[in-house]
Amino acid sequence: MASGSAYILKVRPDRREKLLYSEPGRFGGPQASEPVPTFNHSRRAPLVVLASFEDGLFTHVADARKGASAGTGLVRLNMISLEKLAQPIPFERIVDGVPAKFQAPLKKIVENGGVLPPKTLKAVVEVLSKMDSTLRTKLTRMSASRAQLIAELSQHERENLALQKETLSAALEIAGVGTNEVLEWTPVTTGERTSFLDGLSGARVREDVMLHADLMSLPGFAAIQDAPHIAARTFQAENDSSARVTVIMANRLPLEQQTGADLIYFNEKYRSFVMVQYKALEKGDEEHEFRWQDGDQFCGEVERMDLLLEELGKNEPDSDPDGFRFSSNPFFLKFCSRIVFNPDDRGMFPGIYLPHGLWKALATSSRLKGPRGGNILTYKNVGRRLGATEFVTLVAGSWVGTTITQSASLETMIRSVLESGRTVTFAIKRDPPPDPQSVPVNQPVLGEGEAIASEELFVQIMN
């Protein structure tokens, strides 16, 4: 399981000005990085740099990523942002502040630089959080107290949080926003846990009047407005300030009672929606597998898709060029080979994406029959399938999904899914508004509740 790390970087005197540029706490550009000895760290997990630009002092902190090779035995340490501490902290104070058993290994790393071992890291985080309150948010995700809170989650809570994190991450990837901010999650310590969003800082709650007003203008809102738990948070792409995502999660049951997950992604520009249902592959004798029996709950869920697809087919054909699709069947299944809750991993679950039509063909063929005649799906017998990259590309461009005329049934779809008792992530990608500078004086601009620049709204409903 990928976990966060911290790297102590001792910057050579001849490199200090180049890294700091002319403004303290800023890089001279996206190319700024430092070659360091190769170290073990998953690129999917968070990495923080504790940097020393003065001998013997911890002076700067940065979010970072492990980069490409920089030569024999070297790798690039790419720092996303570099912030100067309000007051430098002597490394000697940090060493003296951790428990005695960590002092010797920490002193060695401080002298030479490098990655802190996990237990030493947690001890250092606790010390630094007390010395400088501004570091607390950046380092919280690596603290011992956070690890303890995660350990106290029940298995059922972990599974539901894992699926919610997966649907959110998938929606953010489709939007092109990226999943870095997912790493900010930490368990809430008070109140009832209802969704993954509860653990992200800056979330607004249902009682926020403006939040409710914004929701009223959304398609399909009538289907979810009675949900008792609503929270929202805005995400923004690192390299494009106009690409923003507002995530709204509305829940009807506590976290420990929620089951299953669906993602509904709606592109407002092309009036197209796609729905993905998630299923777990179990570990078999030789490989991961999914088994089902005729007439079971899974078959009932697929039958629901069949009925909705039949209703969609009653709509008139769409001749609008924006309504063109490679396939107007909006339903997909994702079979995940690992559903493990790891808030320190920004990636999505490995798995198999199957269009509904392909699933129907597979299920009625003999390909998914086991040696004893049972139904079984595996990586080996499924044949063709979509990977995450292909799926994201198809959905992001609305090359698959409902046509414009079919999408008028969106509220019906939402109500149908809610009635099934599953967790739903409803994502609405909205058109950017016109540039106010380009709007004629007498022409009104978009009002409140209308399209927001490159905004995508994600509504997660936990039933």
XYZ file of C-alpha atoms in Angstrom:
463
model
C 0.000 0.000 0.000
C 1.421 3.381 -1.016
C 2.041 5.775 1.890
C 3.245 9.338 2.274
C 6.901 10.176 2.743
C 9.061 13.138 3.662
C 12.484 13.926 2.197
C 15.072 16.035 4.013
C 16.871 18.071 1.360
C 20.086 19.831 2.259
C 20.619 22.358 -0.543
C 24.215 23.089 -1.520
C 25.243 26.782 -1.210
C 25.819 27.059 -4.971
C 22.264 25.814 -5.687
C 20.323 27.915 -3.187
C 19.756 31.056 -5.245
C 18.868 29.045 -8.346
C 16.138 27.165 -6.515
C 14.779 30.121 -4.605
C 14.841 32.401 -7.697
C 14.263 36.076 -6.918
C 11.193 35.633 -4.688
C 11.593 33.697 -1.437
C 9.347 30.672 -1.432
C 8.955 30.483 -5.228
C 10.603 28.439 -7.927
C 12.061 29.975 -11.037
C 9.694 27.908 -13.162
C 8.295 24.423 -13.703
C 11.738 23.037 -14.558
C 13.121 23.661 -11.052
C 14.211 20.402 -9.453
C 17.125 18.926 -7.597
C 18.983 15.696 -8.441
C 19.233 13.467 -5.371
C 20.304 9.869 -4.721
C 17.669 7.353 -5.860
C 15.109 6.575 -3.145
C 12.066 4.357 -2.763
C 8.699 6.120 -3.001
C 5.470 5.500 -4.912
C 4.726 8.338 -7.351
C 1.032 7.893 -6.507
C 1.595 8.804 -2.832
C 2.180 12.232 -1.238
C 5.729 13.472 -0.778
C 6.838 16.468 1.294
C 10.289 18.040 1.217
C 11.789 19.528 4.384
C 14.437 21.758 2.847
C 17.489 23.421 4.377
C 18.733 26.592 2.654
C 20.820 27.575 5.681
C 23.351 25.347 7.402
C 21.788 23.491 10.320
C 18.306 24.943 9.796
C 15.024 23.690 8.384
C 13.936 26.749 6.376
C 11.413 25.721 3.672
C 8.703 23.129 3.039
C 7.395 21.923 -0.328
C 5.011 19.437 -1.892
C 7.078 17.311 -4.225
C 7.098 14.467 -6.677
C 9.683 11.890 -7.474
C 10.822 12.536 -11.030
C 12.779 10.770 -13.741
C 16.334 9.488 -13.567
C 19.002 12.196 -13.347
C 21.959 9.942 -14.064
C 23.544 6.879 -12.530
C 22.143 6.420 -9.033
C 20.301 9.757 -9.173
C 16.659 10.814 -9.528
C 15.029 14.230 -9.831
C 13.179 15.649 -6.840
C 10.535 17.959 -8.340
C 9.075 20.443 -5.867
C 5.630 21.756 -6.781
C 5.765 24.736 -4.408
C 8.349 25.995 -1.976
C 7.191 27.901 1.094
C 9.471 29.700 3.508
C 8.858 29.060 7.206
C 7.951 32.042 9.361
C 11.009 31.182 11.481
C 13.767 28.683 10.610
C 13.843 25.662 12.905
C 17.220 24.232 13.986
C 17.453 20.561 13.070
C 18.978 20.041 16.498
C 15.644 21.059 18.092
C 13.770 18.557 15.932
C 16.163 15.737 16.840
C 15.912 16.566 20.538
C 12.096 16.709 20.305
C 11.479 13.176 19.006
C 11.530 10.090 21.282
C 15.023 8.816 22.115
C 14.699 5.702 19.925
C 14.336 7.876 16.803
C 17.096 10.380 17.556
C 20.085 8.439 16.181
C 18.527 7.519 12.770
C 17.053 11.029 12.435
C 20.411 12.681 13.172
C 22.051 10.563 10.466
C 19.453 11.565 7.854
C 19.671 15.217 8.898
C 23.418 15.124 8.309
C 23.194 13.490 4.869
C 19.663 14.119 3.609
C 17.194 11.483 2.429
C 13.805 9.878 3.103
C 12.559 9.550 6.669
C 11.528 6.014 7.708
C 7.741 5.763 8.378
C 7.872 5.693 12.192
C 10.544 8.381 12.351
C 8.463 10.477 9.961
C 5.405 10.311 12.217
C 7.497 11.386 15.211
C 8.965 14.315 13.248
C 5.510 15.378 12.044
C 4.216 15.498 15.613
C 7.152 17.669 16.706
C 6.983 20.073 13.753
C 3.201 20.499 14.052
C 3.711 21.794 17.589
C 6.617 24.063 16.635
C 4.903 25.693 13.632
C 1.104 25.654 13.380
C 1.238 26.591 9.665
C 2.857 23.224 8.952
C 0.038 21.286 10.561
C -2.254 21.160 7.508
C 0.540 20.175 5.126
C 1.859 17.452 7.428
C -1.378 16.153 8.964
C -1.795 13.402 6.372
C 1.486 11.867 7.599
C 0.853 12.128 11.344
C 0.517 9.290 13.824
C -2.833 10.632 15.068
C -4.256 10.499 11.522
C -2.988 6.940 11.119
C -4.730 5.988 14.367
C -8.037 7.507 13.221
C -7.846 5.566 9.943
C -7.061 2.365 11.830
C -10.225 2.833 13.895
C -12.508 2.826 10.823
C -14.635 -0.305 10.512
C -14.130 -2.586 7.531
C -17.504 -1.557 6.099
C -16.668 2.139 6.469
C -13.338 1.539 4.722
C -15.032 -0.194 1.800
C -17.581 2.590 1.341
C -14.940 5.320 1.607
C -12.812 3.418 -0.907
C -15.659 3.290 -3.429
C -16.548 6.948 -2.869
C -12.915 7.948 -3.349
C -12.816 5.857 -6.541
C -15.921 7.472 -8.062
C -14.666 10.942 -7.129
C -11.214 10.228 -8.569
C -12.729 8.886 -11.784
C -14.849 12.019 -12.178
C -11.860 14.300 -11.537
C -9.787 12.408 -14.109
C -12.543 12.682 -16.713
C -12.722 16.404 -15.986
C -8.995 16.845 -16.479
C -8.616 18.387 -13.021
C -6.359 15.702 -11.564
C -6.581 13.897 -8.240
C -3.806 15.523 -6.194
C -6.222 17.197 -3.772
C -7.706 13.810 -2.902
C -4.540 13.309 -0.825
C -5.675 16.045 1.587
C -8.237 13.691 3.138
C -8.149 12.968 6.862
C -10.876 11.352 9.019
C -13.358 13.627 10.769
C -13.075 13.410 14.544
C -16.555 14.642 15.518
C -20.079 14.053 14.247
C -21.446 11.371 11.952
C -19.324 10.272 9.009
C -21.387 10.314 5.821
C -18.998 10.663 2.875
C -15.404 10.930 1.710
C -15.898 14.658 1.211
C -16.334 15.140 4.974
C -12.600 14.574 5.363
C -11.508 17.303 2.924
C -10.880 20.782 4.299
C -12.869 23.729 2.981
C -16.129 21.826 2.460
C -19.410 23.718 2.818
C -22.391 22.102 4.501
C -26.092 21.810 3.722
C -26.990 24.726 6.000
C -25.122 27.099 3.670
C -27.937 29.072 1.985
C -25.880 29.851 -1.116
C -25.072 26.168 -1.541
C -28.759 25.266 -1.645
C -29.497 28.150 -4.036
C -26.801 26.911 -6.425
C -28.264 23.405 -6.379
C -31.757 24.545 -7.334
C -30.702 25.316 -10.919
C -29.139 21.892 -11.537
C -30.794 19.307 -13.786
C -32.110 16.405 -11.753
C -31.907 18.265 -8.435
C -35.548 17.463 -7.671
C -34.492 13.825 -7.356
C -31.980 14.478 -4.583
C -33.102 17.648 -2.773
C -34.537 15.759 0.211
C -31.197 14.142 1.121
C -30.446 15.131 4.752
C -26.649 15.329 4.410
C -25.123 17.654 1.798
C -21.542 18.978 1.603
C -19.648 20.715 -1.214
C -16.060 21.547 -2.137
C -14.460 23.196 -5.165
C -11.420 21.615 -6.856
C -9.206 23.434 -9.355
C -6.620 22.137 -11.829
C -3.039 23.021 -10.854
C -2.098 24.250 -14.318
C -5.395 25.853 -15.380
C -7.168 28.242 -13.012
C -10.285 28.229 -15.223
C -10.775 24.474 -14.791
C -12.708 24.136 -11.561
C -14.764 21.344 -10.077
C -17.415 21.740 -7.400
C -18.075 18.459 -5.629
C -21.351 17.994 -3.794
C -22.084 14.878 -1.770
C -25.594 14.232 -0.465
C -26.287 11.251 1.770
C -29.347 9.527 3.154
C -27.650 6.939 5.367
C -24.639 6.900 7.698
C -21.389 5.675 6.182
C -21.529 2.248 7.828
C -24.931 1.522 6.232
C -24.104 2.515 2.650
C -23.513 -0.137 -0.006
C -22.370 -0.144 -3.632
C -21.439 2.762 -5.896
C -22.551 4.254 -9.195
C -21.077 7.187 -11.108
C -23.326 9.310 -13.326
C -21.334 11.804 -15.408
C -23.281 14.458 -17.325
C -21.667 16.753 -19.909
C -23.833 19.859 -20.148
C -22.248 21.120 -23.385
C -23.030 17.945 -25.330
C -26.058 16.975 -23.209
C -24.682 13.499 -22.678
C -24.518 11.279 -19.617
C -22.709 8.059 -18.782
C -23.321 5.772 -15.821
C -20.741 3.414 -14.312
C -21.514 0.725 -11.768
C -18.677 -0.684 -9.663
C -18.236 -4.323 -8.681
C -15.464 -6.029 -6.723
C -13.461 -8.930 -8.080
C -12.686 -11.519 -5.417
C -9.372 -13.321 -5.024
C -9.743 -16.793 -6.520
C -7.424 -19.780 -6.434
C -5.410 -18.550 -9.402
C -6.549 -14.982 -10.153
C -9.163 -12.358 -9.351
C -12.681 -13.317 -10.394
C -16.315 -12.182 -10.314
C -19.074 -14.774 -9.860
C -22.829 -14.335 -10.115
C -25.942 -16.510 -10.323
C -29.030 -16.089 -12.462
C -31.615 -14.033 -10.590
C -29.257 -12.609 -7.958
C -28.863 -8.925 -6.983
C -26.302 -8.243 -9.711
C -28.623 -9.622 -12.390
C -31.353 -7.367 -11.039
C -29.066 -4.343 -11.364
C -28.226 -5.217 -14.963
C -31.930 -5.708 -15.674
C -32.536 -2.185 -14.385
C -30.018 -0.928 -16.956
C -31.829 -2.912 -19.643
C -35.158 -1.278 -18.782
C -33.656 2.222 -18.702
C -31.966 1.595 -22.036
C -35.300 0.478 -23.475
C -36.886 3.753 -22.326
C -34.042 5.764 -23.853
C -34.584 3.988 -27.155
C -38.090 5.476 -27.408
C -36.636 8.955 -28.014
C -36.406 10.342 -31.534
C -33.014 10.093 -33.310
C -30.714 13.076 -32.786
C -29.503 14.900 -35.922
C -27.560 17.614 -34.061
C -23.783 17.213 -34.679
C -23.213 17.677 -30.931
C -25.439 14.662 -30.392
C -23.174 12.305 -32.366
C -21.933 9.307 -30.356
C -19.956 6.194 -31.189
C -22.469 4.509 -28.893
C -25.562 6.013 -27.255
C -25.681 3.232 -24.664
C -24.605 5.125 -21.506
C -24.063 2.160 -19.167
C -20.699 0.742 -18.133
C -19.522 -1.788 -15.559
C -16.179 -1.558 -13.800
C -14.898 -4.702 -12.133
C -12.222 -3.696 -9.612
C -9.540 -6.198 -8.694
C -8.703 -4.387 -5.465
C -11.015 -2.297 -3.281
C -8.741 -1.159 -0.465
C -9.113 2.206 1.217
C -5.795 4.045 0.966
C -6.164 7.834 1.282
C -2.461 8.209 0.490
C -2.880 6.924 -3.063
C -4.046 9.396 -5.731
C -4.714 6.697 -8.333
C -7.827 4.726 -9.217
C -8.392 1.015 -8.665
C -7.026 -1.335 -11.296
C -9.852 -3.075 -13.066
C -11.892 -3.881 -16.156
C -14.282 -1.413 -17.850
C -16.987 -3.135 -19.882
C -19.651 -1.335 -21.943
C -23.111 -2.663 -21.107
C -23.566 -4.023 -24.630
C -20.330 -5.991 -24.446
C -21.317 -7.370 -21.052
C -24.631 -8.605 -22.442
C -22.825 -10.362 -25.282
C -20.346 -11.955 -22.874
C -23.032 -13.048 -20.400
C -25.077 -14.831 -23.059
C -22.057 -16.555 -24.600
C -20.200 -19.565 -23.250
C -16.989 -17.572 -22.664
C -17.755 -16.766 -19.021
C -18.703 -20.313 -18.022
C -16.559 -22.142 -15.490
C -15.566 -25.823 -15.675
C -18.685 -26.735 -13.667
C -21.032 -24.522 -15.642
C -21.026 -21.581 -13.214
C -20.742 -17.927 -14.207
C -17.266 -16.480 -13.729
C -15.453 -13.429 -15.124
C -11.658 -13.116 -14.979
C -8.963 -11.078 -16.678
C -8.154 -14.137 -18.807
C -11.596 -15.053 -20.131
C -13.119 -11.581 -20.583
C -11.194 -10.854 -23.776
C -11.430 -7.239 -24.960
C -12.050 -4.548 -22.379
C -11.410 -0.850 -21.830
C -8.616 0.445 -19.645
C -8.862 3.614 -17.558
C -7.183 5.769 -20.219
C -9.532 4.676 -23.007
C -12.592 5.051 -20.781
C -11.657 8.554 -19.590
C -10.964 9.700 -23.174
C -14.295 8.422 -24.502
C -16.354 9.942 -21.685
C -14.492 13.254 -21.490
C -15.166 13.925 -25.176
C -18.775 12.662 -25.037
C -17.948 10.115 -27.734
C -20.102 7.699 -25.751
C -23.273 8.354 -23.787
C -26.826 9.454 -24.355
C -27.787 11.725 -27.217
C -29.228 15.203 -26.621
C -32.824 14.008 -26.944
C -32.235 10.991 -24.692
C -30.738 13.109 -21.906
C -34.098 14.725 -21.233
C -34.726 11.579 -19.174
C -31.851 12.356 -16.769
C -34.067 12.912 -13.728
C -35.822 9.610 -14.378
C -32.422 7.919 -14.426
C -31.379 9.499 -11.131
C -34.591 8.507 -9.394
C -34.249 4.950 -10.662
C -30.736 4.617 -9.307
C -31.690 6.178 -5.963
C -34.516 3.693 -5.595
C -32.001 0.865 -6.011
C -30.351 1.844 -2.724
C -26.847 2.286 -4.147
C -24.341 5.105 -3.698
C -24.493 7.532 -6.633
C -21.995 10.124 -7.802
C -23.756 12.538 -10.144
C -21.306 14.659 -12.147
C -22.350 17.638 -14.259
C -19.785 19.273 -16.513
C -20.928 22.812 -17.230
C -20.205 25.215 -20.092
C -17.907 28.181 -19.383
C -19.652 31.574 -19.421
C -18.744 34.252 -21.976
C -15.857 36.558 -21.109
C -17.444 39.604 -19.365
C -15.072 41.836 -21.336
C -16.555 40.559 -24.612
C -20.231 40.996 -23.660
C -21.922 44.097 -25.189
C -22.875 46.772 -22.682
C -26.613 46.200 -23.079
C -26.362 42.402 -23.046
C -26.764 40.756 -19.607
C -24.121 38.335 -18.415
C -24.950 34.957 -16.914
C -26.664 35.210 -13.572
C -26.091 33.382 -10.326
C -26.645 29.652 -10.578
C -25.867 29.580 -14.320
C -22.737 28.187 -15.950
C -19.479 28.683 -14.059
C -16.124 28.698 -15.871
C -15.083 25.184 -16.786
C -17.036 23.908 -13.808
C -17.994 20.343 -13.189
C -20.440 19.552 -10.456
C -20.262 16.232 -8.718
C -23.189 15.210 -6.574
C -22.633 12.049 -4.573
C -25.733 10.520 -3.081
C -25.294 7.792 -0.498
C -28.442 5.745 0.056
